[in-house]
């Protein structure tokens, strides 16, 4: 006997609720003794089912059915179990038996509405079209007032078969319309049938008939515009969209449908204008507006000239809905794409102010502040986030790194220890990140040998940790230690990040320490080429000067050192290099 999985119990209860247990019993064909036993087992099965003992109920029903195969009530109850036990709509043994019993019961009781609906849906699930038509057709004759049955019959008739079946489906939709009046669903279903027959004239006629049934209905007017647009009738389509906007100047649907039309004919000016008109309308809900705006951004975000327009759209939405979390969140994410990190941080602050229950949002906010070198604000954001999520190990790591960068190494180590205690021991990537940060902290304390131990430990957890590889290689180069290992590490990074300026600078410095000045010069040139002026640092320019000097270009070296002094005017070593026009090791 197949045991019922525990997870299916609620489904069993639901299925049982659809069947009546007080129906009259049918005369038994088997012996009086077997029929009596079957009746007793049936009642015991119902009792077991009511107590939640579904395995016992299934066993009792199975035995009752064996004793009295003609009992429809037992068959119906047993079919519920068999159908639930069959998870796939294929002809498994259990499903076939269950369907057979369900059909037998319904054939004997065609007026049983709920069993008929269940059997009809099962036939559709099993793609038994003819049987589904028989079931829904019978129910439709018995219950002509039930529109949902009429819809089911029309749906099955529309799925393949002869043209006469599709004509019947359309006639059924017409009968529903006579009861309920014209609506988009009915016309849409009829148009789909006409479309399958390539009957363009009937499609357009149906759109016209729907529109003319209620000339002031904006949705019907928009529907006509979309149908006519689908068949390339642009002038008529635009006329309908314009009329929809005239009927209701506050209809976001009308303006957005018009925008979609302009987009379909590659009219970017019209598309832009109508999207803006749609988003200004209060009739559209926030989710629809955000969906429109996201689609607009996908169309336009690669064009930097469109950014002021997109920002204007976001600002318009915020004026309309100042307290909508998702608008501020979407705005922040767009600004990140636009690389306006300060403005993105401002919007994320608004987002978290509306709903602080967002751990990823707090992490994004602290990262944004770090991106604009605002350590104090990043620290404040992390401290606030830990009030809500004190067990967020990643935030403790970032906070520890901020302290390390400020040379508050003891406070940094305290945060790293907290992170280690909170981290999931199966999260190798997070553990690798923590050990990398400890390595940075150790190096800040001038404990270089200890730092290498932690970098290597980080790489044991995650051999592809680019930050650990880069930092370890750089510090080895600065110390002039293990340069072969340093080269191996940074080359591994370069295989993955060929155009990363930070990694290129490390590569150049490792090559410099290995006295490969020509290649080091090539790498530092590439570093400077890829570094924006706003991201330039004294370290990179000083490295360039040192490399150029050792590669036989002292005049250019001095120029680089002078440029470096603009970023770090108090650097005494740089001052000596410029003053004496020569390279000093220390």
Coordinates of C-alpha atoms in Angstrom, one line a residue:
X1 CA 0.0 0.0 0.0
X2 CA 1.3 3.4 -1.0
X3 CA 1.6 5.6 2.1
X4 CA 0.3 9.2 1.8
X5 CA 3.0 11.8 2.3
X6 CA 2.3 14.0 5.3
X7 CA 2.6 17.1 3.1
X8 CA -0.5 15.9 1.1
X9 CA -2.8 15.8 4.1
X10 CA -4.2 19.3 3.7
X11 CA -4.9 18.5 0.1
X12 CA -6.7 15.3 1.1
X13 CA -8.8 17.3 3.5
X14 CA -9.7 19.8 0.8
X15 CA -10.6 17.1 -1.6
X16 CA -12.7 15.3 0.9
X17 CA -14.6 18.5 1.7
X18 CA -16.0 18.6 -1.8
X19 CA -17.7 15.2 -1.4
X20 CA -20.8 14.5 0.6
X21 CA -20.7 11.7 3.1
X22 CA -24.4 11.4 3.7
X23 CA -25.6 10.3 0.3
X24 CA -27.9 7.3 0.0
X25 CA -26.1 3.9 -0.5
X26 CA -26.8 1.9 -3.6
X27 CA -28.0 -1.7 -3.5
X28 CA -25.0 -4.1 -3.4
X29 CA -24.5 -6.7 -6.1
X30 CA -22.2 -8.9 -4.0
X31 CA -23.3 -11.1 -1.2
X32 CA -25.2 -9.7 1.7
X33 CA -22.3 -10.5 4.0
X34 CA -19.7 -8.8 1.7
X35 CA -21.9 -5.8 1.3
X36 CA -22.4 -5.5 5.1
X37 CA -18.6 -5.8 5.6
X38 CA -18.0 -3.1 2.9
X39 CA -20.5 -0.8 4.5
X40 CA -18.8 -1.2 7.9
X41 CA -15.3 -0.6 6.4
X42 CA -16.6 2.5 4.6
X43 CA -17.9 4.0 7.8
X44 CA -14.7 3.2 9.6
X45 CA -12.8 4.8 6.7
X46 CA -14.8 8.0 7.1
X47 CA -14.1 7.9 10.9
X48 CA -10.4 7.4 10.3
X49 CA -10.4 10.3 7.7
X50 CA -12.1 12.6 10.2
X51 CA -9.4 11.8 12.7
X52 CA -6.6 12.6 10.2
X53 CA -5.5 8.9 9.9
X54 CA -5.4 8.9 6.1
X55 CA -3.3 5.8 5.7
X56 CA -5.9 3.8 7.6
X57 CA -8.7 5.4 5.7
X58 CA -7.1 4.5 2.4
X59 CA -6.6 0.9 3.4
X60 CA -10.2 0.6 4.7
X61 CA -11.6 2.1 1.5
X62 CA -9.5 -0.2 -0.7
X63 CA -10.8 -3.3 1.1
X64 CA -14.4 -2.0 1.0
X65 CA -14.1 -1.5 -2.8
X66 CA -12.8 -5.0 -3.2
X67 CA -15.8 -6.4 -1.3
X68 CA -18.3 -4.3 -3.1
X69 CA -16.9 -3.0 -6.5
X70 CA -20.3 -1.5 -7.5
X71 CA -20.6 0.9 -4.6
X72 CA -20.2 4.4 -6.1
X73 CA -19.8 6.2 -2.8
X74 CA -16.8 4.1 -1.8
X75 CA -15.4 4.6 -5.3
X76 CA -15.7 8.3 -5.0
X77 CA -14.0 8.5 -1.7
X78 CA -11.2 6.1 -2.9
X79 CA -10.7 8.1 -6.1
X80 CA -9.9 11.2 -4.0
X81 CA -7.0 9.4 -2.4
X82 CA -5.8 7.9 -5.6
X83 CA -5.8 11.2 -7.5
X84 CA -4.0 13.0 -4.8
X85 CA -1.4 10.3 -4.6
X86 CA -0.7 10.7 -8.4
X87 CA 1.3 13.9 -8.6
X88 CA 1.8 13.9 -12.4
X89 CA -1.0 14.1 -14.9
X90 CA 0.1 10.9 -16.7
X91 CA -1.7 7.6 -17.0
X92 CA -0.2 6.1 -13.8
X93 CA -2.0 3.1 -12.4
X94 CA -3.3 5.1 -9.4
X95 CA -4.5 8.0 -11.5
X96 CA -6.2 5.8 -14.1
X97 CA -8.1 3.9 -11.3
X98 CA -9.0 7.2 -9.6
X99 CA -10.3 8.8 -12.8
X100 CA -12.3 5.6 -13.7
X101 CA -14.0 5.6 -10.2
X102 CA -14.6 9.4 -10.5
X103 CA -16.2 9.0 -13.9
X104 CA -18.3 6.0 -12.8
X105 CA -19.7 8.0 -9.9
X106 CA -20.4 11.1 -11.9
X107 CA -22.1 9.2 -14.8
X108 CA -24.4 7.8 -12.2
X109 CA -24.9 11.2 -10.6
X110 CA -24.6 13.9 -13.3
X111 CA -26.4 16.5 -11.3
X112 CA -23.6 16.4 -8.7
X113 CA -22.2 19.8 -9.5
X114 CA -18.9 19.7 -7.5
X115 CA -18.0 16.2 -8.6
X116 CA -18.7 17.2 -12.2
X117 CA -16.5 20.2 -12.0
X118 CA -13.7 18.1 -10.5
X119 CA -14.0 15.5 -13.2
X120 CA -14.2 18.1 -15.9
X121 CA -11.0 19.8 -14.7
X122 CA -9.3 16.4 -14.4
X123 CA -10.2 15.6 -18.0
X124 CA -8.7 19.0 -19.1
X125 CA -5.6 18.3 -17.1
X126 CA -5.2 14.9 -18.8
X127 CA -5.9 16.5 -22.3
X128 CA -9.0 14.4 -22.8
X129 CA -10.7 17.0 -24.9
X130 CA -13.8 15.0 -26.1
X131 CA -14.6 13.8 -22.6
X132 CA -14.1 17.3 -21.2
X133 CA -16.6 18.6 -23.8
X134 CA -19.1 15.9 -22.7
X135 CA -18.7 16.8 -19.0
X136 CA -18.9 20.6 -19.4
X137 CA -21.7 20.2 -22.0
X138 CA -23.8 18.1 -19.6
X139 CA -23.2 20.6 -16.7
X140 CA -24.0 23.5 -19.0
X141 CA -27.4 21.9 -19.9
X142 CA -28.1 21.2 -16.2
X143 CA -26.9 24.6 -14.9
X144 CA -27.3 27.1 -17.7
X145 CA -27.2 30.0 -15.3
X146 CA -23.6 29.2 -14.1
X147 CA -21.4 31.4 -16.3
X148 CA -18.2 29.7 -15.1
X149 CA -19.4 26.4 -16.6
X150 CA -20.1 28.1 -19.9
X151 CA -16.6 29.6 -19.9
X152 CA -15.1 26.1 -19.3
X153 CA -17.1 24.6 -22.2
X154 CA -16.2 27.4 -24.6
X155 CA -12.5 27.1 -23.6
X156 CA -12.4 23.4 -24.4
X157 CA -14.3 23.8 -27.6
X158 CA -11.8 26.5 -28.7
X159 CA -8.9 24.1 -28.3
X160 CA -8.5 22.4 -31.6
X161 CA -11.2 20.3 -33.2
X162 CA -13.4 21.2 -36.2
X163 CA -14.4 24.7 -37.1
X164 CA -17.9 23.9 -35.9
X165 CA -16.6 23.6 -32.3
X166 CA -15.1 27.1 -32.5
X167 CA -18.4 28.4 -33.8
X168 CA -20.1 26.8 -30.8
X169 CA -17.5 28.5 -28.6
X170 CA -18.2 31.9 -30.1
X171 CA -22.0 31.3 -29.7
X172 CA -21.4 30.5 -26.0
X173 CA -19.4 33.7 -25.6
X174 CA -22.3 35.6 -27.3
X175 CA -24.8 34.0 -24.9
X176 CA -22.7 35.0 -21.9
X177 CA -22.5 38.5 -23.3
X178 CA -26.3 38.6 -23.6
X179 CA -26.5 37.9 -19.9
X180 CA -23.6 40.1 -18.6
X181 CA -23.1 42.7 -21.3
X182 CA -20.0 43.3 -23.4
X183 CA -16.6 43.1 -21.8
X184 CA -12.9 42.8 -22.7
X185 CA -12.6 39.2 -21.7
X186 CA -15.3 38.0 -23.9
X187 CA -14.2 40.0 -26.9
X188 CA -10.6 39.0 -26.3
X189 CA -11.6 35.3 -26.3
X190 CA -13.6 35.7 -29.5
X191 CA -10.8 37.6 -31.2
X192 CA -8.3 34.8 -30.3
X193 CA -10.6 32.4 -32.1
X194 CA -10.8 34.6 -35.1
X195 CA -7.1 35.0 -35.1
X196 CA -6.6 31.3 -35.2
X197 CA -8.7 31.3 -38.3
X198 CA -6.8 34.2 -39.8
X199 CA -10.1 36.1 -40.0
X200 CA -8.9 39.7 -39.9
X201 CA -12.3 41.1 -40.9
X202 CA -14.0 39.4 -37.9
X203 CA -11.3 40.6 -35.5
X204 CA -11.7 44.2 -36.5
X205 CA -15.5 43.9 -36.5
X206 CA -15.4 42.5 -33.0
X207 CA -13.2 45.4 -31.8
X208 CA -15.6 47.8 -33.5
X209 CA -18.7 46.2 -32.0
X210 CA -17.2 46.3 -28.5
X211 CA -16.2 50.0 -28.9
X212 CA -19.5 51.0 -30.3
X213 CA -21.4 49.2 -27.5
X214 CA -20.1 51.9 -25.1
X215 CA -18.5 54.8 -27.0
X216 CA -17.4 56.6 -23.8
X217 CA -15.6 53.5 -22.4
X218 CA -11.8 54.3 -22.3
X219 CA -10.8 50.7 -21.9
X220 CA -12.8 49.7 -25.0
X221 CA -11.3 52.6 -27.0
X222 CA -7.8 51.5 -26.0
X223 CA -8.5 47.9 -26.8
X224 CA -9.6 49.0 -30.3
X225 CA -6.4 51.0 -30.7
X226 CA -4.3 47.9 -29.8
X227 CA -6.2 45.6 -32.2
X228 CA -5.9 48.0 -35.1
X229 CA -2.2 48.6 -34.3
X230 CA -1.6 44.9 -34.4
X231 CA -2.7 44.8 -38.0
X232 CA -0.6 47.8 -39.0
X233 CA -3.6 50.2 -39.2
X234 CA -1.6 53.1 -37.6
X235 CA -3.8 56.0 -38.4
X236 CA -7.0 54.3 -37.0
X237 CA -5.1 53.1 -34.0
X238 CA -3.7 56.5 -33.1
X239 CA -7.2 58.0 -33.5
X240 CA -8.5 55.5 -30.9
X241 CA -5.7 56.2 -28.5
X242 CA -6.2 60.0 -28.9
X243 CA -9.9 59.6 -28.3
X244 CA -9.2 57.5 -25.1
X245 CA -7.1 60.4 -23.8
X246 CA -9.8 62.9 -24.7
X247 CA -12.4 60.8 -22.9
X248 CA -10.4 60.7 -19.7
X249 CA -7.4 63.1 -19.6
X250 CA -6.4 61.5 -16.2
X251 CA -6.3 58.0 -17.6
X252 CA -2.8 56.6 -17.2
X253 CA -3.8 53.5 -19.2
X254 CA -4.7 55.6 -22.2
X255 CA -1.5 57.6 -22.2
X256 CA 0.7 54.5 -21.6
X257 CA -1.1 52.5 -24.3
X258 CA -0.4 55.5 -26.6
X259 CA 3.2 55.5 -25.5
X260 CA 3.5 51.8 -26.3
X261 CA 2.1 52.5 -29.8
X262 CA 4.7 55.2 -30.4
X263 CA 7.4 52.8 -29.2
X264 CA 6.1 50.1 -31.6
X265 CA 6.5 52.4 -34.6
X266 CA 9.9 53.6 -33.4
X267 CA 8.8 57.1 -32.6
X268 CA 11.0 57.9 -29.6
X269 CA 9.8 61.4 -29.2
X270 CA 6.2 60.4 -29.0
X271 CA 7.1 57.5 -26.7
X272 CA 9.0 59.7 -24.3
X273 CA 6.2 62.3 -24.2
X274 CA 3.4 59.8 -23.6
X275 CA 5.3 57.9 -20.9
X276 CA 5.7 61.2 -19.1
X277 CA 2.0 61.9 -19.5
X278 CA 1.1 58.5 -18.2
X279 CA 3.2 58.8 -15.0
X280 CA 1.7 62.1 -14.2
X281 CA -1.8 60.6 -13.9
X282 CA -3.0 59.7 -10.4
X283 CA -5.3 57.1 -11.9
X284 CA -2.5 54.6 -12.2
X285 CA -1.4 52.7 -9.1
X286 CA 2.2 52.8 -7.9
X287 CA 3.1 49.3 -9.1
X288 CA 1.9 50.1 -12.6
X289 CA 3.8 53.3 -12.7
X290 CA 7.0 51.6 -11.5
X291 CA 6.5 49.0 -14.2
X292 CA 6.2 51.7 -16.8
X293 CA 9.2 53.5 -15.6
X294 CA 11.4 50.4 -15.4
X295 CA 10.5 49.6 -19.0
X296 CA 11.3 53.2 -20.0
X297 CA 14.7 53.0 -18.2
X298 CA 15.5 49.7 -20.0
X299 CA 14.8 51.5 -23.3
X300 CA 16.8 54.6 -22.4
X301 CA 19.4 54.0 -19.7
X302 CA 22.3 53.5 -22.1
X303 CA 21.7 57.0 -23.5
X304 CA 23.3 59.4 -21.0
X305 CA 21.4 62.3 -22.6
X306 CA 18.2 60.7 -21.3
X307 CA 19.3 60.7 -17.6
X308 CA 17.9 64.2 -16.8
X309 CA 14.6 63.0 -18.2
X310 CA 14.6 59.8 -16.2
X311 CA 15.5 61.7 -13.0
X312 CA 12.7 64.1 -13.7
X313 CA 10.3 61.2 -14.0
X314 CA 11.4 59.8 -10.6
X315 CA 11.1 63.2 -9.1
X316 CA 7.6 63.5 -10.4
X317 CA 6.6 60.1 -8.9
X318 CA 8.2 61.1 -5.5
X319 CA 6.1 64.3 -5.4
X320 CA 3.0 62.2 -6.1
X321 CA 3.9 59.4 -3.7
X322 CA 6.5 60.7 -1.2
X323 CA 6.1 57.8 1.2
X324 CA 6.3 54.9 -1.3
X325 CA 9.3 52.7 -0.4
X326 CA 9.6 51.0 -3.8
X327 CA 9.9 54.3 -5.7
X328 CA 12.8 55.5 -3.6
X329 CA 14.4 52.1 -3.8
X330 CA 14.1 51.9 -7.6
X331 CA 15.5 55.5 -7.8
X332 CA 18.5 54.5 -5.7
X333 CA 19.2 51.5 -7.9
X334 CA 18.9 53.7 -11.1
X335 CA 21.3 56.2 -9.6
X336 CA 23.8 53.4 -8.9
X337 CA 23.7 52.5 -12.6
X338 CA 24.2 56.1 -13.4
X339 CA 27.2 56.1 -11.0
X340 CA 25.8 59.0 -8.9
X341 CA 26.6 57.3 -5.6
X342 CA 25.9 60.3 -3.4
X343 CA 22.4 60.8 -4.7
X344 CA 21.8 57.0 -4.6
X345 CA 22.8 57.0 -0.9
X346 CA 20.3 59.9 -0.3
X347 CA 17.5 57.9 -1.9
X348 CA 18.5 54.7 0.0
X349 CA 18.3 56.7 3.3
X350 CA 14.7 57.6 2.3
X351 CA 14.0 53.9 1.5
X352 CA 15.3 52.7 4.8
X353 CA 13.5 55.5 6.7
X354 CA 10.2 54.2 5.3
X355 CA 11.1 50.5 6.0
X356 CA 14.2 49.7 8.0
X357 CA 13.4 45.9 7.8
X358 CA 15.8 45.5 4.8
X359 CA 19.2 44.0 5.6
X360 CA 20.3 44.2 1.9
X361 CA 19.3 47.9 1.8
X362 CA 21.5 48.6 4.8
X363 CA 24.4 46.9 3.2
X364 CA 23.9 48.8 0.0
X365 CA 23.7 52.1 1.9
X366 CA 27.0 51.5 3.7
X367 CA 28.7 50.4 0.5
X368 CA 27.5 53.6 -1.2
X369 CA 29.0 55.7 1.5
X370 CA 32.3 53.8 1.2
X371 CA 32.1 54.3 -2.6
X372 CA 32.2 58.1 -2.0
X373 CA 34.9 57.8 0.7
X374 CA 32.5 58.9 3.5
X375 CA 33.8 56.6 6.2
X376 CA 31.9 58.4 9.0
X377 CA 28.5 58.1 7.2
X378 CA 29.3 54.4 6.3
X379 CA 30.1 53.7 10.0
X380 CA 26.9 55.4 11.1
X381 CA 24.8 53.4 8.6
X382 CA 26.3 50.2 9.8
X383 CA 25.8 51.0 13.4
X384 CA 22.1 51.8 12.7
X385 CA 21.8 48.6 10.7
X386 CA 23.2 46.5 13.6
X387 CA 20.4 47.9 15.8
X388 CA 18.0 46.0 13.6
X389 CA 20.2 43.1 12.5
X390 CA 22.9 42.6 15.2
X391 CA 23.8 39.2 13.8
X392 CA 24.7 40.4 10.3
X393 CA 28.3 39.1 10.1
X394 CA 29.0 41.0 6.8
X395 CA 28.2 44.4 8.4
X396 CA 30.6 43.6 11.2
X397 CA 33.3 42.8 8.6
X398 CA 32.8 46.2 6.9
X399 CA 32.7 48.1 10.2
X400 CA 36.0 46.4 11.2
X401 CA 37.5 47.3 7.8
X402 CA 36.6 51.0 8.4
X403 CA 38.3 50.9 11.8
X404 CA 41.3 49.3 10.2
X405 CA 41.5 52.0 7.5
X406 CA 41.4 54.6 10.3
X407 CA 44.3 52.7 12.0
X408 CA 42.0 51.8 14.9
X409 CA 43.2 48.2 14.6
X410 CA 42.0 47.0 18.0
X411 CA 38.4 48.0 17.3
X412 CA 38.7 46.5 13.9
X413 CA 39.8 43.1 15.3
X414 CA 36.9 43.2 17.8
X415 CA 34.5 43.5 14.9
X416 CA 36.3 40.7 13.0
X417 CA 36.0 38.4 16.0
X418 CA 32.3 39.1 16.2
X419 CA 31.9 38.4 12.5
X420 CA 33.7 35.0 12.9
X421 CA 31.4 34.1 15.8
X422 CA 28.3 34.9 13.7
X423 CA 29.4 33.6 10.3
X424 CA 27.9 30.4 9.0
X425 CA 30.8 27.9 9.1
X426 CA 29.6 26.5 5.7
X427 CA 29.9 30.0 4.1
X428 CA 33.4 29.7 2.7
X429 CA 33.1 33.0 0.8
X430 CA 32.2 35.0 3.9
X431 CA 34.9 33.3 6.0
X432 CA 37.5 34.0 3.3
X433 CA 36.4 37.7 3.4
X434 CA 36.8 37.9 7.2
X435 CA 40.3 36.4 7.1
X436 CA 41.3 38.8 4.3
X437 CA 40.2 41.7 6.5
X438 CA 42.1 40.3 9.4
X439 CA 45.2 40.1 7.1
X440 CA 44.8 43.7 6.2
X441 CA 44.4 44.6 9.9
X442 CA 47.6 42.7 10.8
X443 CA 49.5 44.4 8.0
X444 CA 48.3 47.8 9.4
X445 CA 49.8 46.8 12.7
X446 CA 53.1 46.1 10.9
X447 CA 52.7 42.4 11.6
X448 CA 53.4 41.4 8.0
X449 CA 54.2 37.7 8.6
X450 CA 51.0 37.3 10.5
X451 CA 49.1 39.1 7.7
X452 CA 50.4 36.6 5.2
X453 CA 49.2 33.7 7.4
X454 CA 45.6 35.1 7.3
X455 CA 45.7 35.9 3.6
X456 CA 46.7 32.3 2.9
X457 CA 44.0 31.1 5.2
X458 CA 41.5 33.2 3.3
X459 CA 42.7 31.6 0.1
X460 CA 42.2 28.1 1.6
X461 CA 38.5 28.9 2.0
X462 CA 38.2 30.7 -1.4
X463 CA 41.1 30.3 -3.8
X464 CA 39.4 32.8 -6.1
X465 CA 39.4 35.6 -3.5
X466 CA 40.7 38.4 -5.7
X467 CA 41.0 40.9 -2.9
X468 CA 43.2 38.5 -0.8
X469 CA 45.4 37.7 -3.8
X470 CA 45.8 41.3 -4.7
X471 CA 46.5 42.6 -1.1
X472 CA 48.9 39.8 -0.2
X473 CA 50.8 40.2 -3.5
X474 CA 51.0 44.0 -3.0
X475 CA 52.2 43.8 0.6
X476 CA 54.8 41.1 -0.4
X477 CA 56.0 43.5 -3.1
X478 CA 56.2 46.4 -0.7
X479 CA 58.2 44.2 1.7
X480 CA 60.3 42.7 -1.1
X481 CA 59.4 39.2 0.2
X482 CA 58.4 36.1 -1.7
X483 CA 58.3 37.9 -5.0
X484 CA 57.8 34.7 -7.0
X485 CA 54.7 33.9 -4.9
X486 CA 53.5 37.5 -5.2
X487 CA 53.9 37.3 -9.0
X488 CA 51.9 34.1 -9.1
X489 CA 49.1 35.6 -7.0
X490 CA 48.8 38.8 -9.0
X491 CA 48.9 37.0 -12.4
X492 CA 46.0 34.9 -11.2
X493 CA 44.1 38.1 -10.5
X494 CA 45.0 39.5 -13.9
X495 CA 43.6 36.5 -15.6
X496 CA 40.2 37.5 -14.1
X497 CA 40.5 41.3 -13.9
X498 CA 42.6 42.5 -16.8
X499 CA 41.3 46.1 -16.7
X500 CA 41.1 46.6 -13.0
X501 CA 43.3 49.7 -12.2
X502 CA 44.0 48.5 -8.6
X503 CA 45.1 45.1 -9.7
X504 CA 47.2 46.6 -12.6
X505 CA 48.9 48.9 -10.1
X506 CA 49.8 45.9 -7.9
X507 CA 51.0 44.0 -10.9
X508 CA 53.2 46.9 -12.0
X509 CA 54.7 47.1 -8.4
X510 CA 55.4 43.4 -8.2
X511 CA 57.2 43.6 -11.6
X512 CA 59.1 46.7 -10.4
X513 CA 60.3 44.9 -7.4
X514 CA 61.4 42.0 -9.6
X515 CA 63.3 44.6 -11.7
X516 CA 61.3 43.9 -14.8
X517 CA 61.0 47.7 -15.4
X518 CA 59.9 47.6 -19.1
X519 CA 56.9 45.4 -18.3
X520 CA 56.2 47.3 -15.1
X521 CA 56.1 50.6 -17.1
X522 CA 53.6 49.0 -19.5
X523 CA 51.3 48.0 -16.6
X524 CA 51.5 51.4 -14.8
X525 CA 50.7 53.1 -18.1
X526 CA 47.7 50.9 -18.4
X527 CA 46.7 51.7 -14.8
X528 CA 46.8 55.5 -15.4
X529 CA 44.9 55.1 -18.7
X530 CA 42.0 53.3 -16.9
X531 CA 41.9 55.5 -13.8
X532 CA 39.5 58.4 -13.8
X533 CA 41.0 61.7 -12.6
X534 CA 38.6 61.6 -9.7
X535 CA 39.9 58.2 -8.6
X536 CA 43.6 59.0 -9.1
X537 CA 45.9 58.7 -6.0
X538 CA 49.3 59.7 -4.9
X539 CA 50.4 56.1 -4.7
X540 CA 49.7 55.3 -8.3
X541 CA 51.5 58.4 -9.5
X542 CA 54.5 57.8 -7.2
X543 CA 54.7 54.2 -8.5
X544 CA 54.7 55.6 -12.0
X545 CA 57.5 58.0 -11.2
X546 CA 59.6 55.3 -9.6
X547 CA 59.1 52.9 -12.5
X548 CA 59.9 55.5 -15.1
X549 CA 63.0 56.6 -13.2
X550 CA 64.3 53.0 -13.0
X551 CA 63.4 52.5 -16.7
X552 CA 65.7 55.4 -17.7
X553 CA 63.2 58.3 -17.9
X554 CA 64.1 60.6 -15.0
X555 CA 62.4 63.7 -16.4
X556 CA 59.1 61.9 -16.8
X557 CA 59.6 60.4 -13.4
X558 CA 59.9 63.9 -11.8
X559 CA 56.7 64.9 -13.6
X560 CA 54.8 62.0 -12.1
X561 CA 56.2 62.7 -8.6
X562 CA 55.1 66.3 -8.9
X563 CA 51.6 65.2 -9.8
X564 CA 51.6 62.8 -6.9
X565 CA 52.4 65.7 -4.5
X566 CA 49.2 67.4 -5.5
X567 CA 47.3 64.5 -3.9
X568 CA 49.7 64.2 -0.9
X569 CA 51.6 67.5 -0.4
X570 CA 53.0 66.5 3.0
X571 CA 54.7 63.3 1.8
X572 CA 58.3 63.8 2.8
X573 CA 59.6 61.0 0.6
X574 CA 57.9 62.6 -2.5
X575 CA 59.4 66.0 -1.6
X576 CA 62.9 64.5 -1.5
X577 CA 62.4 62.8 -4.8
X578 CA 61.2 66.0 -6.5
X579 CA 63.9 68.1 -4.8
X580 CA 66.8 65.8 -5.7
X581 CA 65.3 64.5 -8.9
X582 CA 66.2 61.0 -8.0
X583 CA 64.7 57.8 -6.6
X584 CA 65.0 57.0 -2.9
X585 CA 64.1 53.6 -1.5
X586 CA 62.9 55.1 1.8

